[in-house]
Coordinates of C-alpha atoms in Angstrom, one line a residue:
Chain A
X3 CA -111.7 -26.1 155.7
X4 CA -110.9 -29.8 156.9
X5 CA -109.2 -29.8 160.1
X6 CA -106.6 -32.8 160.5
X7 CA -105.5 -33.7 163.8
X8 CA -103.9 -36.6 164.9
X9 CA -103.7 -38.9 168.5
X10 CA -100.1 -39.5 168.9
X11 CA -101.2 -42.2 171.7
X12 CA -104.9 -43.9 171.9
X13 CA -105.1 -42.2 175.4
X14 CA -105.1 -39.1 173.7
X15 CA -108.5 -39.8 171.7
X16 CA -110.1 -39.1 175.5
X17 CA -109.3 -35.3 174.7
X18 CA -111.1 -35.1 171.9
X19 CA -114.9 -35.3 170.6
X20 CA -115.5 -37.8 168.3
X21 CA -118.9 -36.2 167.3
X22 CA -118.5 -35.7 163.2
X23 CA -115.4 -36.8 162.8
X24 CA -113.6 -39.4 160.5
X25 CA -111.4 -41.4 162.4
X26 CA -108.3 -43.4 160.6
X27 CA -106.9 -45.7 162.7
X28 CA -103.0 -46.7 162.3
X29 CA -101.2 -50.0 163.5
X30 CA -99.2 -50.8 160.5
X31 CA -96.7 -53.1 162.7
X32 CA -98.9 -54.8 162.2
X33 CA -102.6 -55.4 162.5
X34 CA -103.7 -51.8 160.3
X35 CA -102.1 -53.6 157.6
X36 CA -103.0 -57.5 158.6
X37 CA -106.3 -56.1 158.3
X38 CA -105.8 -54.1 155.0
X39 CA -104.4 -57.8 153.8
X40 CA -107.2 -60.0 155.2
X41 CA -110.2 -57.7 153.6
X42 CA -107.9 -57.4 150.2
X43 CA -108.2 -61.0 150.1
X44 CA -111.5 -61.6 150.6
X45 CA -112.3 -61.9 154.5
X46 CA -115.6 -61.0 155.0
X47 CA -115.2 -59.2 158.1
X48 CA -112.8 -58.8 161.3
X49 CA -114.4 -58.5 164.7
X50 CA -111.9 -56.4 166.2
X51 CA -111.8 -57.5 170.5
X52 CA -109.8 -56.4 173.5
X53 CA -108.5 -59.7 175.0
X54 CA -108.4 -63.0 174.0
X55 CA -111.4 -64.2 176.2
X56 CA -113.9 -62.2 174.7
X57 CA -112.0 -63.6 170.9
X58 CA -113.0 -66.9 171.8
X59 CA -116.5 -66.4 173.3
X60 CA -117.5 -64.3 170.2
X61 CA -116.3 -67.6 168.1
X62 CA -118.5 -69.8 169.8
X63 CA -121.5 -67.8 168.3
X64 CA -119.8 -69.3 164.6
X65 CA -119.7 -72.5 163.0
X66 CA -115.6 -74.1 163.4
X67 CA -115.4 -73.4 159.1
X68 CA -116.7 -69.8 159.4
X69 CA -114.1 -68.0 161.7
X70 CA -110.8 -67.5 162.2
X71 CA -109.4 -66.5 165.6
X72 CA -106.6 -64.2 164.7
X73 CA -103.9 -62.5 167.0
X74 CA -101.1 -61.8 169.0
X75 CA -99.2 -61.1 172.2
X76 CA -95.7 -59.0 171.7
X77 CA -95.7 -60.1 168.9
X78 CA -96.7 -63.8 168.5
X79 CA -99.2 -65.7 167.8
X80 CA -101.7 -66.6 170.4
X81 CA -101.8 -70.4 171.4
X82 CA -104.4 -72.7 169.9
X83 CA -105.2 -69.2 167.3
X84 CA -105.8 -70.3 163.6
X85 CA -103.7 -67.3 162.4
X86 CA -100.6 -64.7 164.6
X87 CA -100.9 -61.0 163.0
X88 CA -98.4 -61.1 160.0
X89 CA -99.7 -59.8 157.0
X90 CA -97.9 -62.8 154.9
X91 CA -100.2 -65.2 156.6
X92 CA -103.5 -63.5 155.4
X93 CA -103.8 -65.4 152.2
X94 CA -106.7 -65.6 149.8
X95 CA -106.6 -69.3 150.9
X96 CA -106.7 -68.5 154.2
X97 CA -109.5 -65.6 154.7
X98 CA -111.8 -65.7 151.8
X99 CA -115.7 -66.0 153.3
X100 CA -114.4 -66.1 156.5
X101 CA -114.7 -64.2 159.6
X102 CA -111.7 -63.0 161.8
X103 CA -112.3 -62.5 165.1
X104 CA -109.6 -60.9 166.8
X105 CA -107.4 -59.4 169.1
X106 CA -103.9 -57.8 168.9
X107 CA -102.1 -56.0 171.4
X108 CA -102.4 -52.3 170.6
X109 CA -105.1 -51.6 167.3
X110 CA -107.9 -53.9 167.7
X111 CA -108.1 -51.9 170.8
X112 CA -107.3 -48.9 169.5
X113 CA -110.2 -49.5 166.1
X114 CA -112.7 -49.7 169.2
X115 CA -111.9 -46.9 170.9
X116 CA -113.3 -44.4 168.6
X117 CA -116.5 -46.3 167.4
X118 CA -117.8 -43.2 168.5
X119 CA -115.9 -41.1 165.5
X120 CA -118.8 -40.8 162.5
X121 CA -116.9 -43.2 160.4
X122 CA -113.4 -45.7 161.2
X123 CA -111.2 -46.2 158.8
X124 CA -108.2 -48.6 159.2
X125 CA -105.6 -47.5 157.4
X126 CA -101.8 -48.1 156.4
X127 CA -99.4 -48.1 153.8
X128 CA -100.5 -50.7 152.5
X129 CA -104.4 -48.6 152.0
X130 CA -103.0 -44.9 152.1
X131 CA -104.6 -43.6 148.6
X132 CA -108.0 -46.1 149.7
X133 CA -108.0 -44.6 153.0
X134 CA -106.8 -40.8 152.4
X135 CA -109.8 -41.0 149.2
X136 CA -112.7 -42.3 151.2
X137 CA -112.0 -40.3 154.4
X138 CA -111.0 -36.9 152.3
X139 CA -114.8 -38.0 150.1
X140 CA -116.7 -38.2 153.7
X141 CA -115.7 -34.0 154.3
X142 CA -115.7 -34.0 158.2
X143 CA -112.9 -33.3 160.3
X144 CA -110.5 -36.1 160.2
X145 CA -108.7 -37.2 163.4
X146 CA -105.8 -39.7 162.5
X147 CA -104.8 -42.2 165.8
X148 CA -101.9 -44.3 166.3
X149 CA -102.6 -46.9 167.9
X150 CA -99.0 -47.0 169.5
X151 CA -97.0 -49.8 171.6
X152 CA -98.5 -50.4 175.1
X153 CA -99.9 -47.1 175.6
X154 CA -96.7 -45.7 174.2
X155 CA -95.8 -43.6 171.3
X156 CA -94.5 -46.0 168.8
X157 CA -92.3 -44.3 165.8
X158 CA -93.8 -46.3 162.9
X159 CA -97.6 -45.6 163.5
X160 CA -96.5 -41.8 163.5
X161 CA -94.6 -42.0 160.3
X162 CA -97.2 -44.0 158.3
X163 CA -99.7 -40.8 160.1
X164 CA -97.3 -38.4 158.7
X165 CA -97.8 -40.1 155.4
X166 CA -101.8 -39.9 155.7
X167 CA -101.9 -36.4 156.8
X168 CA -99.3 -35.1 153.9
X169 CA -101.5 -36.7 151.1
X170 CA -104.8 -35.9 153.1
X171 CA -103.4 -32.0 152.7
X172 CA -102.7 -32.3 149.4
X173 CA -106.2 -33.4 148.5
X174 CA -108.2 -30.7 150.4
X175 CA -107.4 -27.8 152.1
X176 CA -106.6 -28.4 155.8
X177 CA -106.2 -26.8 159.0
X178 CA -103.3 -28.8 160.7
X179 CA -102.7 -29.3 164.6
X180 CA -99.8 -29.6 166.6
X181 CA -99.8 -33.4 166.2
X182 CA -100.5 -32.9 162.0
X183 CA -97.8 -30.8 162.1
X184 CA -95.3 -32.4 164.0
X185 CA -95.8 -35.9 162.1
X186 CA -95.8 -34.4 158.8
X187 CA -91.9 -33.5 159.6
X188 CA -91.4 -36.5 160.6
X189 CA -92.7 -38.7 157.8
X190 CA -90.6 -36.2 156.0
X191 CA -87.3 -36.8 156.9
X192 CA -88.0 -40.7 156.3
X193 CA -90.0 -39.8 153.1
X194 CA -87.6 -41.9 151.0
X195 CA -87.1 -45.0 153.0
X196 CA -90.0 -45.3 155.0
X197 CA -89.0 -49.6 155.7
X198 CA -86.5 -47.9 157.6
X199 CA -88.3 -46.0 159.7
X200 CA -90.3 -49.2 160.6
X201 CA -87.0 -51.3 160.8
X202 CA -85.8 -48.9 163.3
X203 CA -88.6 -48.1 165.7
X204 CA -88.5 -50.6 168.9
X205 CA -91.7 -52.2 168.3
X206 CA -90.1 -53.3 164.5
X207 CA -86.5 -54.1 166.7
X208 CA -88.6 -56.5 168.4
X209 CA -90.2 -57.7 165.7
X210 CA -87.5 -58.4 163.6
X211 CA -86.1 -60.5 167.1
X212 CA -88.6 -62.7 167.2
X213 CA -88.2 -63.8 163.2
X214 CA -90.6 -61.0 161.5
X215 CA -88.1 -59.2 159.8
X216 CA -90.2 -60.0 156.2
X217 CA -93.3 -58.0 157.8
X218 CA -91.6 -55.0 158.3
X219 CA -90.3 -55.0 154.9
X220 CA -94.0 -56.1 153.8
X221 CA -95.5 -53.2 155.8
X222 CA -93.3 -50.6 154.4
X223 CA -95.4 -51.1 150.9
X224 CA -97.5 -48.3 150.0
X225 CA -100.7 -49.0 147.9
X226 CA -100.1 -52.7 147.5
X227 CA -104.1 -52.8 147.9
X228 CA -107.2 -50.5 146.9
X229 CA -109.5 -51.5 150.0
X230 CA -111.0 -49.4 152.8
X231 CA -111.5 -51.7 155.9
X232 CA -114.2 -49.6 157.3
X233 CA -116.1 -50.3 161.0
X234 CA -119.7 -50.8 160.7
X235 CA -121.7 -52.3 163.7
X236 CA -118.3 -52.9 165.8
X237 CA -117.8 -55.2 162.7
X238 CA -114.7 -54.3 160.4
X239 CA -116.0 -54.8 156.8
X240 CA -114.8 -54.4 152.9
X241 CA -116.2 -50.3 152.1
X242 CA -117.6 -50.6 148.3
X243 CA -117.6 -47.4 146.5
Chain B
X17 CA -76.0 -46.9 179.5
X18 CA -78.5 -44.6 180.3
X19 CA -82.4 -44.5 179.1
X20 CA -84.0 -41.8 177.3
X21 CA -87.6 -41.8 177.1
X22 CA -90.1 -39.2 176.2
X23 CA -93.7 -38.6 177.4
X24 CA -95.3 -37.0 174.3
X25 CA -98.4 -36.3 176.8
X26 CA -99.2 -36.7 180.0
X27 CA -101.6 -39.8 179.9
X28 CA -98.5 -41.6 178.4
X29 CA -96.8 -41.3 181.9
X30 CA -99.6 -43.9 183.4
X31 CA -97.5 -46.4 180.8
X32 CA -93.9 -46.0 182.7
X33 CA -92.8 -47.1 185.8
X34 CA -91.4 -44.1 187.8
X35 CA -88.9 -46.3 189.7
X36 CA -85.4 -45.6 189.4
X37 CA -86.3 -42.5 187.0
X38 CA -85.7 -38.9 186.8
X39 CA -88.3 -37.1 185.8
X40 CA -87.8 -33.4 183.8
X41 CA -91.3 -31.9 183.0
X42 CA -91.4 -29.2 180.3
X43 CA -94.7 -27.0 179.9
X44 CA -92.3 -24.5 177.7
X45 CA -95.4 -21.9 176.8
X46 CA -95.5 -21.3 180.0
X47 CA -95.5 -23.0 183.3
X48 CA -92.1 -24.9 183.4
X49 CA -90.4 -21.2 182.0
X50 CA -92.3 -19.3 184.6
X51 CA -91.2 -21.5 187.2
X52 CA -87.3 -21.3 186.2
X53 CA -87.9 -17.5 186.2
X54 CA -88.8 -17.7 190.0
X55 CA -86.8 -19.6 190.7
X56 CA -84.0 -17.8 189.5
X57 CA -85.5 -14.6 190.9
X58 CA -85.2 -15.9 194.4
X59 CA -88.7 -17.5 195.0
X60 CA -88.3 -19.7 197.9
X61 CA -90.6 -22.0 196.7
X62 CA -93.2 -23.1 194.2
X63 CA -96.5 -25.0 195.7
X64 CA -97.9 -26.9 192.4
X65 CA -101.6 -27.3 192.2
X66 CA -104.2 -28.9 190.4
X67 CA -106.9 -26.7 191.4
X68 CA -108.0 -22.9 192.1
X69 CA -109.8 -24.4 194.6
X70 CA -106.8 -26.3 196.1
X71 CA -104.8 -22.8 195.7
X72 CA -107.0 -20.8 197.7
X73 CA -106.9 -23.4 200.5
X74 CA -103.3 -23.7 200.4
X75 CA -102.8 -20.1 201.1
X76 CA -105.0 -20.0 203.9
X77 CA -101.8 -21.6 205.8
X78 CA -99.7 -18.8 205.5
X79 CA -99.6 -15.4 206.0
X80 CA -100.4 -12.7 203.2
X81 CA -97.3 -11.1 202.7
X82 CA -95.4 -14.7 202.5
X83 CA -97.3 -16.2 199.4
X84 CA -98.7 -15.1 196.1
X85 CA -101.7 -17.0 194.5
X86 CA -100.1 -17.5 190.9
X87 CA -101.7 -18.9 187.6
X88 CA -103.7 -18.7 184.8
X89 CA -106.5 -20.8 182.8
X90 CA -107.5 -20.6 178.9
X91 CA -103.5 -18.7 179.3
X92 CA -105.4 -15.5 181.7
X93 CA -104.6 -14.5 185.0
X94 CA -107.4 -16.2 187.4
X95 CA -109.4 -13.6 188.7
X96 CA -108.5 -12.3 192.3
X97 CA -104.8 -14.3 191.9
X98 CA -101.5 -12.1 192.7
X99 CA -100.0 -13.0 189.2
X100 CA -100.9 -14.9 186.2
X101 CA -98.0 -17.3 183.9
X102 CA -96.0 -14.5 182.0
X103 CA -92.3 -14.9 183.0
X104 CA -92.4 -11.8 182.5
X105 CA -94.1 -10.9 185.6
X106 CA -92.1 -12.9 188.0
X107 CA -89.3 -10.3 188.5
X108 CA -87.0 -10.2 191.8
X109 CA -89.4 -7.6 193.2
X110 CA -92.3 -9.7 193.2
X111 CA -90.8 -13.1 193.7
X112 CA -87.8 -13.0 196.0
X113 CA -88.8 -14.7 199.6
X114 CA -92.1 -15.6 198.1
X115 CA -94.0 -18.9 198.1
X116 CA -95.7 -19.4 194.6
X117 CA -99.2 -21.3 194.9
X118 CA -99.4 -21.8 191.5
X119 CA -102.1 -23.5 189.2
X120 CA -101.7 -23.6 185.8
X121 CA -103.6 -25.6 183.0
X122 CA -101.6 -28.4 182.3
X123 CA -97.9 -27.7 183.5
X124 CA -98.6 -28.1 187.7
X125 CA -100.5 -31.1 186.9
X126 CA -98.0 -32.9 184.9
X127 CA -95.6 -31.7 187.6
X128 CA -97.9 -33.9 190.4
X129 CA -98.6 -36.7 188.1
X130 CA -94.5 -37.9 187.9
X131 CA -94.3 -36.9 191.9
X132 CA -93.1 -41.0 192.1
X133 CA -90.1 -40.5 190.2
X134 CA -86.5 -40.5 192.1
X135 CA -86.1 -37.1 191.0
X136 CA -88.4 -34.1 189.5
X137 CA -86.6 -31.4 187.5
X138 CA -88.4 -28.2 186.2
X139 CA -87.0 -27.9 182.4
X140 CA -87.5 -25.6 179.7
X141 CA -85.4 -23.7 177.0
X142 CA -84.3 -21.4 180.0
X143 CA -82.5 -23.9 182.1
X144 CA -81.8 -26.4 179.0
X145 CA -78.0 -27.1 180.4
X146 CA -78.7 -26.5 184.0
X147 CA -81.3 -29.2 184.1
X148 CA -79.9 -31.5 181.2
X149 CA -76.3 -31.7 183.9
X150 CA -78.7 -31.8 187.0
X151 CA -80.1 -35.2 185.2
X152 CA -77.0 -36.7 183.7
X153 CA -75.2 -36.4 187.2
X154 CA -77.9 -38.4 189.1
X155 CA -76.8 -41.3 187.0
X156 CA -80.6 -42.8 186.7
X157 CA -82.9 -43.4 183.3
X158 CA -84.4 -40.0 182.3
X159 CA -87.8 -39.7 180.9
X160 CA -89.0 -35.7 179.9
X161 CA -92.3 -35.2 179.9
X162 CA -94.3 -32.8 177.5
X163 CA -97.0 -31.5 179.6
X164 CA -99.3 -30.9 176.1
X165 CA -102.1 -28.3 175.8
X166 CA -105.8 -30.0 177.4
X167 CA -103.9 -33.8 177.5
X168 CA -103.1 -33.0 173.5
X169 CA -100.0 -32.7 171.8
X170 CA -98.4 -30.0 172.3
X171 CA -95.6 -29.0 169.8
X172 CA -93.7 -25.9 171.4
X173 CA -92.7 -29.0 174.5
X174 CA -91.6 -31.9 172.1
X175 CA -89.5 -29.5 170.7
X176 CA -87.8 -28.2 173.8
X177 CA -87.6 -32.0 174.9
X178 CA -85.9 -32.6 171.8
X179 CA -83.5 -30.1 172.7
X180 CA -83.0 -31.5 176.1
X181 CA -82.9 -34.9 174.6
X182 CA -80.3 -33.8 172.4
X183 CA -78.1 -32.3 175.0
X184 CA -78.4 -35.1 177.5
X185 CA -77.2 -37.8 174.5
X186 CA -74.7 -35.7 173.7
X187 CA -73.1 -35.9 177.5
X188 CA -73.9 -39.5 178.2
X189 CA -74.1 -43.1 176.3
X190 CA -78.0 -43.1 175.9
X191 CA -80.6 -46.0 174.3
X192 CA -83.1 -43.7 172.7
X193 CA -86.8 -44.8 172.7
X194 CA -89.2 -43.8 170.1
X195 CA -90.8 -40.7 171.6
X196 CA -86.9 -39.7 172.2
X197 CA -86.1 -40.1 168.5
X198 CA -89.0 -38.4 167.4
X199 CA -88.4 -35.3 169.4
X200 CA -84.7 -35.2 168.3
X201 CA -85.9 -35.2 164.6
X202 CA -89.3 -32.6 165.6
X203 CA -86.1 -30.5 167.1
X204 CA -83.4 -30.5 164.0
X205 CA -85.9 -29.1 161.8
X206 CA -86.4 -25.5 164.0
X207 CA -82.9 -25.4 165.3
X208 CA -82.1 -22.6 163.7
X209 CA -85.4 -21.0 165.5
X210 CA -86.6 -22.4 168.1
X211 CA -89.0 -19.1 168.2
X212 CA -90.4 -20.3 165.2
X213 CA -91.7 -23.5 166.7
X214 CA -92.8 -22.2 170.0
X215 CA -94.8 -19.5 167.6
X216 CA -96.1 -21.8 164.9
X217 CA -97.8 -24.1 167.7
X218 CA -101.6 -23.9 168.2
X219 CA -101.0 -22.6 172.0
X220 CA -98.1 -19.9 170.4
X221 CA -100.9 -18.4 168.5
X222 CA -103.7 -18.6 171.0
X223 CA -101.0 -16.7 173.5
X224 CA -100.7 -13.9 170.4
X225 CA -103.9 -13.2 169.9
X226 CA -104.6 -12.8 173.6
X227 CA -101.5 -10.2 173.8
X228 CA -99.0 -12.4 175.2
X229 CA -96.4 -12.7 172.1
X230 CA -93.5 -11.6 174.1
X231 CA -94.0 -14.3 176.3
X232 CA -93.3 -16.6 173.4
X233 CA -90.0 -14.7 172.2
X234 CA -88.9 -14.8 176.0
X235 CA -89.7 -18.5 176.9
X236 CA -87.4 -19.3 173.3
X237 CA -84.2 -18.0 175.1
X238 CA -82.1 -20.5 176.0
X239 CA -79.7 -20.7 179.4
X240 CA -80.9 -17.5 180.0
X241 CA -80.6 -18.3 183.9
X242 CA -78.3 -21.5 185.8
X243 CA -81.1 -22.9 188.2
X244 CA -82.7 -26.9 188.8
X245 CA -86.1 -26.2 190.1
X246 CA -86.6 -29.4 191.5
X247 CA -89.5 -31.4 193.8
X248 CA -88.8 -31.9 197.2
X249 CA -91.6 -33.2 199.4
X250 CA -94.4 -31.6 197.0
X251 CA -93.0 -28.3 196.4
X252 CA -90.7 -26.6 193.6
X253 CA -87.2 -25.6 195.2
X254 CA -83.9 -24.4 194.1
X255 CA -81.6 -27.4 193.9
X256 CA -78.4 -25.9 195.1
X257 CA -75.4 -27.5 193.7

């Protein structure tokens, strides 16, 4: 029996072991799915970091034609960045051979805070069959987190959770906690219009302020890829089968 | 308008700003229904503590027959305390002209941890419309706070502070946030029995199987009694009207 359990805030990953567990991480406005996009597309790996100082130290390491420093603050793109963290902008064009290196607000930080779960997965709706297979394939306990909105609970992350954790039970059987449980209900009652749930949390309000509307529509998309961004080495890289 | 924000767990609290807020903590299995049960039952006060340690020293200010040492851990009585966390046990006999030292697991902490808000109210299923009025008359932003099992999720409290959430909207023009909304949807689906949620949740089961089910049915009553614990100065009193 599987046990699924799920962080409803990062801060709640310090409650938990992380010893043989399969994390999933969740940010899908935006940077789960950004990321789900960018490694789709033929990035060769994101180097997930907390602030944009340590982004643009680690690029020094890189020649200018092999990186990408990718991110944002509420929402938009950091000055002098090559890339902001819309999904739309992560084009073949754009990523293929290159590195990302960055930093969002909530789930690069979020992606780092359980490199000491067994195996990290990114995951959204853009990934949920990739993800749901390759974590359901590894057999540990899996521990779903959402990354949130500044430390908060943030409606979409626990929706597109619900949505892991309903497919993850259907795959194996599962021992559900109070978080599994409690997102599962809600993913359900936005089971048939899941852009709205994302159009109607306040982090997608916001977004949708600032001119992003088209990513929350975007996001919404379930299985538009068949990639599991996995983290290997702090490094997030393209998991072959 | 007023806001209405929710603190799935504790740790989320560190997010917020406490300024200008009212604070209602809910620890619904058991703490926060104990507490209205004492209150009711003429307790003068209720001393909140973090520790057994910090208990014990407490209670070496007063005099035996004006205190008793109240709490429990793993949901027992502590060993060599006056009373434990059933409601049950916290009848007029016991109680009335009483100071409570009480430690419990995770409701006295959460309790102490929003101690900077403008206001601290004492809610649960038991005092649903006494504290839900008590909150809307101060006027302020509220934000409930789900107290959570170990700094986890805890779903018998999101669905009580959906019901408060609900209540509180339904008397005042509110801006929801998205722990709010969540906990309003987490509510409507047990409605019809809130016993079922409160006995479906990991800590409803552990209570069961250590012989504590009528505490569940109990703590599920709602407006059972008409009192606002409230903070005042560090302890739990009776907010008279």
């Amino acid at each position: 029996m599987v046990r699924i359990d799920v962080a409803l805030v990062p801060q709640e990953i310090e409650a938990r072991s992380l010893s043989g567990i399969t994390a999933i991480v969740i940010d899908v406005l935006r940077a789960s799915t950004t990321i789900a996009c960018a490694i789709s597309n033929g990035c060769d790996e994101v180097i997930p970091t907390t602030s944009v100082e340590e982004a643009v130290e680690i690029s020094r390491a890189y020649a200018r034609g092999d990186y990408l420093l990718c991110g944002e603050r509420k929402g938009e793109k950091i000055e002098g960045f090559d890339l902001g963290n819309s999904p739309l902008e992560y084009t073949e064009d754009q990523v293929r051979g290159k590195k990302m290196i960055m930093t969002t607000s909530n789930g690069t930080g979020a992606i780092r805070a359980v490199k000491a779960a067994d195996d990290v997965i990114v995951g959204s709706c853009w990934n949920l069959s990739a993800a749901c297979g390759r974590a359901v394939s590894l057999g540990r306990d899996i521990l779903v987190v959402c990354a949130g909105e500044a430390r908060k609970f943030a409606l979409e992350d626990a929706v597109c959770a619900g949505m892991l954790c309903e497919r993850i039970a259907s795959m194996v059987e599962a021992d559900a906690s109070d978080g599994c449980l409690a997102v599962r209900r809600l993913y359900a009652g936005f089971r048939d219009d899941i852009e709205a749930a994302l159009a109607c949390s306040e982090h997608g309000r916001h977004l949708a302020r600032i001119g992003f509307a088209a990513d929350i529509a975007a996001a919404a998309q379930v299985d538009r890829v068949d990639v599991v961004p996995v983290l290997h080495g702090g490094h997030i890289v393209r998991k072959f089968a």
